[in-house]
GROMACS .gro file of C-alpha atoms in nm:
model
  191
    1UNK     CA    1 -26.782 -11.486   7.884
    2UNK     CA    2 -26.674 -11.126   7.916
    3UNK     CA    3 -26.638 -10.996   8.272
    4UNK     CA    4 -26.765 -10.645   8.296
    5UNK     CA    5 -26.683 -10.371   8.543
    6UNK     CA    6 -26.851 -10.437   8.876
    7UNK     CA    7 -26.851 -10.815   8.845
    8UNK     CA    8 -26.632 -11.044   9.057
    9UNK     CA    9 -26.301 -11.114   8.887
   10UNK     CA   10 -26.296 -10.788   8.693
   11UNK     CA   11 -25.954 -10.673   8.820
   12UNK     CA   12 -25.793 -11.009   8.720
   13UNK     CA   13 -25.957 -11.000   8.374
   14UNK     CA   14 -25.856 -10.635   8.327
   15UNK     CA   15 -25.492 -10.715   8.418
   16UNK     CA   16 -25.486 -11.002   8.166
   17UNK     CA   17 -25.638 -10.793   7.890
   18UNK     CA   18 -25.402 -10.499   7.949
   19UNK     CA   19 -25.102 -10.732   7.959
   20UNK     CA   20 -25.199 -10.896   7.634
   21UNK     CA   21 -25.269 -10.563   7.461
   22UNK     CA   22 -24.942 -10.411   7.587
   23UNK     CA   23 -24.735 -10.707   7.462
   24UNK     CA   24 -24.910 -10.700   7.122
   25UNK     CA   25 -24.870 -10.326   7.077
   26UNK     CA   26 -24.499 -10.331   7.168
   27UNK     CA   27 -24.454 -10.634   6.936
   28UNK     CA   28 -24.602 -10.436   6.647
   29UNK     CA   29 -24.372 -10.140   6.729
   30UNK     CA   30 -24.066 -10.366   6.735
   31UNK     CA   31 -24.173 -10.543   6.415
   32UNK     CA   32 -24.212 -10.211   6.232
   33UNK     CA   33 -23.876 -10.090   6.353
   34UNK     CA   34 -23.699 -10.414   6.252
   35UNK     CA   35 -23.877 -10.427   5.915
   36UNK     CA   36 -23.778 -10.066   5.835
   37UNK     CA   37 -23.416 -10.127   5.922
   38UNK     CA   38 -23.401 -10.451   5.726
   39UNK     CA   39 -23.553 -10.295   5.416
   40UNK     CA   40 -23.353  -9.973   5.402
   41UNK     CA   41 -23.041 -10.067   5.596
   42UNK     CA   42 -23.076  -9.758   5.814
   43UNK     CA   43 -23.304  -9.648   6.090
   44UNK     CA   44 -23.381  -9.322   5.911
   45UNK     CA   45 -23.694  -9.433   5.729
   46UNK     CA   46 -24.072  -9.391   5.731
   47UNK     CA   47 -24.140  -9.718   5.919
   48UNK     CA   48 -23.924  -9.595   6.208
   49UNK     CA   49 -24.143  -9.285   6.232
   50UNK     CA   50 -24.454  -9.504   6.232
   51UNK     CA   51 -24.299  -9.727   6.503
   52UNK     CA   52 -24.216  -9.426   6.719
   53UNK     CA   53 -24.573  -9.292   6.686
   54UNK     CA   54 -24.697  -9.641   6.768
   55UNK     CA   55 -24.518  -9.623   7.104
   56UNK     CA   56 -24.785  -9.376   7.227
   57UNK     CA   57 -25.078  -9.621   7.245
   58UNK     CA   58 -24.842  -9.897   7.364
   59UNK     CA   59 -24.719  -9.684   7.650
   60UNK     CA   60 -25.076  -9.586   7.736
   61UNK     CA   61 -25.162  -9.957   7.774
   62UNK     CA   62 -24.849 -10.008   7.985
   63UNK     CA   63 -24.945  -9.721   8.218
   64UNK     CA   64 -25.296  -9.871   8.260
   65UNK     CA   65 -25.139 -10.208   8.347
   66UNK     CA   66 -24.895 -10.055   8.597
   67UNK     CA   67 -25.179  -9.862   8.757
   68UNK     CA   68 -25.405 -10.162   8.819
   69UNK     CA   69 -25.128 -10.416   8.897
   70UNK     CA   70 -25.115 -10.366   9.278
   71UNK     CA   71 -25.485 -10.442   9.328
   72UNK     CA   72 -25.639 -10.785   9.383
   73UNK     CA   73 -25.966 -10.933   9.277
   74UNK     CA   74 -26.222 -11.042   9.538
   75UNK     CA   75 -26.206 -11.398   9.671
   76UNK     CA   76 -26.486 -11.617   9.519
   77UNK     CA   77 -26.584 -11.750   9.862
   78UNK     CA   78 -26.650 -11.397   9.985
   79UNK     CA   79 -26.860 -11.330   9.669
   80UNK     CA   80 -27.067 -11.642   9.739
   81UNK     CA   81 -27.123 -11.535  10.097
   82UNK     CA   82 -27.224 -11.181  10.001
   83UNK     CA   83 -27.454 -11.302   9.721
   84UNK     CA   84 -27.620 -11.542   9.967
   85UNK     CA   85 -27.682 -11.259  10.216
   86UNK     CA   86 -27.772 -10.991   9.956
   87UNK     CA   87 -28.009 -11.177   9.725
   88UNK     CA   88 -28.251 -10.880   9.693
   89UNK     CA   89 -27.985 -10.608   9.677
   90UNK     CA   90 -27.781 -10.458   9.391
   91UNK     CA   91 -27.411 -10.541   9.421
   92UNK     CA   92 -27.082 -10.433   9.264
   93UNK     CA   93 -26.737 -10.588   9.312
   94UNK     CA   94 -26.371 -10.530   9.231
   95UNK     CA   95 -26.368 -10.153   9.214
   96UNK     CA   96 -26.072  -9.919   9.228
   97UNK     CA   97 -26.229  -9.579   9.289
   98UNK     CA   98 -26.040  -9.276   9.167
   99UNK     CA   99 -26.057  -8.917   9.288
  100UNK     CA  100 -25.835  -8.623   9.213
  101UNK     CA  101 -25.622  -8.696   9.518
  102UNK     CA  102 -25.637  -9.071   9.579
  103UNK     CA  103 -25.695  -9.417   9.441
  104UNK     CA  104 -25.916  -9.620   9.675
  105UNK     CA  105 -25.974  -9.994   9.623
  106UNK     CA  106 -26.322 -10.104   9.732
  107UNK     CA  107 -26.386 -10.479   9.728
  108UNK     CA  108 -26.765 -10.485   9.739
  109UNK     CA  109 -27.062 -10.248   9.748
  110UNK     CA  110 -27.428 -10.327   9.808
  111UNK     CA  111 -27.703 -10.082   9.723
  112UNK     CA  112 -28.040 -10.095   9.897
  113UNK     CA  113 -28.276  -9.810   9.806
  114UNK     CA  114 -28.104  -9.492   9.930
  115UNK     CA  115 -27.824  -9.676  10.110
  116UNK     CA  116 -27.482  -9.760   9.968
  117UNK     CA  117 -27.275  -9.986  10.196
  118UNK     CA  118 -26.924 -10.089  10.101
  119UNK     CA  119 -26.636 -10.313  10.212
  120UNK     CA  120 -26.280 -10.192  10.164
  121UNK     CA  121 -26.024 -10.409  10.350
  122UNK     CA  122 -25.721 -10.245  10.188
  123UNK     CA  123 -25.519 -10.024  10.426
  124UNK     CA  124 -25.481  -9.764  10.148
  125UNK     CA  125 -25.851  -9.690  10.158
  126UNK     CA  126 -25.976  -9.440  10.416
  127UNK     CA  127 -26.339  -9.544  10.466
  128UNK     CA  128 -26.466  -9.194  10.546
  129UNK     CA  129 -26.290  -9.041  10.249
  130UNK     CA  130 -26.418  -9.307  10.009
  131UNK     CA  131 -26.774  -9.265  10.139
  132UNK     CA  132 -26.751  -8.886  10.109
  133UNK     CA  133 -26.621  -8.916   9.752
  134UNK     CA  134 -26.898  -9.152   9.647
  135UNK     CA  135 -27.162  -8.930   9.811
  136UNK     CA  136 -27.022  -8.618   9.632
  137UNK     CA  137 -27.026  -8.789   9.294
  138UNK     CA  138 -27.381  -8.912   9.350
  139UNK     CA  139 -27.493  -8.562   9.446
  140UNK     CA  140 -27.324  -8.418   9.133
  141UNK     CA  141 -27.535  -8.662   8.933
  142UNK     CA  142 -27.859  -8.546   9.099
  143UNK     CA  143 -27.886  -8.846   9.331
  144UNK     CA  144 -27.952  -8.677   9.666
  145UNK     CA  145 -28.053  -8.808  10.007
  146UNK     CA  146 -27.835  -9.116   9.980
  147UNK     CA  147 -27.649  -9.261  10.279
  148UNK     CA  148 -27.301  -9.391  10.199
  149UNK     CA  149 -27.094  -9.596  10.444
  150UNK     CA  150 -26.770  -9.786  10.383
  151UNK     CA  151 -26.615 -10.023  10.639
  152UNK     CA  152 -26.283 -10.204  10.669
  153UNK     CA  153 -26.409 -10.505  10.867
  154UNK     CA  154 -26.581 -10.792  10.695
  155UNK     CA  155 -26.802 -10.914  10.982
  156UNK     CA  156 -26.988 -10.583  11.036
  157UNK     CA  157 -27.020 -10.548  10.662
  158UNK     CA  158 -27.182 -10.889  10.622
  159UNK     CA  159 -27.413 -10.828  10.919
  160UNK     CA  160 -27.528 -10.494  10.770
  161UNK     CA  161 -27.579 -10.652  10.428
  162UNK     CA  162 -27.798 -10.919  10.584
  163UNK     CA  163 -27.998 -10.646  10.765
  164UNK     CA  164 -28.045 -10.442  10.445
  165UNK     CA  165 -28.159 -10.757  10.262
  166UNK     CA  166 -28.416 -10.828  10.536
  167UNK     CA  167 -28.547 -10.472  10.510
  168UNK     CA  168 -28.573 -10.510  10.133
  169UNK     CA  169 -28.763 -10.833  10.178
  170UNK     CA  170 -29.016 -10.669  10.409
  171UNK     CA  171 -29.063 -10.352  10.201
  172UNK     CA  172 -29.109 -10.533   9.866
  173UNK     CA  173 -29.107 -10.212   9.665
  174UNK     CA  174 -28.935 -10.205   9.330
  175UNK     CA  175 -28.619  -9.989   9.355
  176UNK     CA  176 -28.401 -10.178   9.108
  177UNK     CA  177 -28.399  -9.901   8.844
  178UNK     CA  178 -28.268  -9.640   9.094
  179UNK     CA  179 -28.024  -9.887   9.243
  180UNK     CA  180 -27.882  -9.974   8.897
  181UNK     CA  181 -27.840  -9.602   8.823
  182UNK     CA  182 -27.648  -9.554   9.150
  183UNK     CA  183 -27.436  -9.860   9.064
  184UNK     CA  184 -27.362  -9.723   8.716
  185UNK     CA  185 -27.249  -9.389   8.864
  186UNK     CA  186 -27.018  -9.560   9.115
  187UNK     CA  187 -26.869  -9.779   8.842
  188UNK     CA  188 -26.799  -9.470   8.631
  189UNK     CA  189 -26.551  -9.346   8.893
  190UNK     CA  190 -26.379  -9.685   8.908
  191UNK     CA  191 -26.084  -9.795   8.694
   0.00000   0.00000   0.00000
C-alpha cells in the first residue's frame, strides 16, 4: 500500500523511496560511464556525455534525500491515541512545512471546521511562526477566518483535540469538504 503525504509513516516511506531512486540513478550513471570507456577505450565518447547529463536528476534525488533525512516519522502509538480522540476530525501527519525562510517539521495537525490545531515537538519549529505561515497560505488560497494554533507540548494538544472532537460531535454539521480542502492546502506546503 502506498503511503501518501499526510498519512502516518510518510517521512519514512519518502526516505526509502528517495534512497532507492538515488542509488538506481547513480548506478545508471556509473554503468553508462563504464560501458562507454570499455567500448571505446577512452572517456571521450558519447556515453560519457550522457552519463554526465544523467548526473543532474541523480543529484536532484540526492538533494531531496539529504533534505528530508533529519526528520522522523510519527510514533504509531501517538497516531493511535490521536485517531482515538479525533474520530470526527480531519487529520494530517508527518509534515515538514517549508517557507521561504525556514523548514518547520509538524508532527500532526487536526482540522475542525475553521480551526487548525497542530503538534510540533521539534525544537526547530517555532509554533507561532508555523501557525502564521499556515494562516498566510490559507488566506492566499481564499480560506479566510480560520484559526491556526501550533503547540510544542503533547498533553495540551491531545486535550484540545478531544475538545474539538466533542464540539464536532455536538454540532453534527457536515464540514468535511472544507476540512479536506484546508488539509490539501497545508499538504501542498509540506515536503
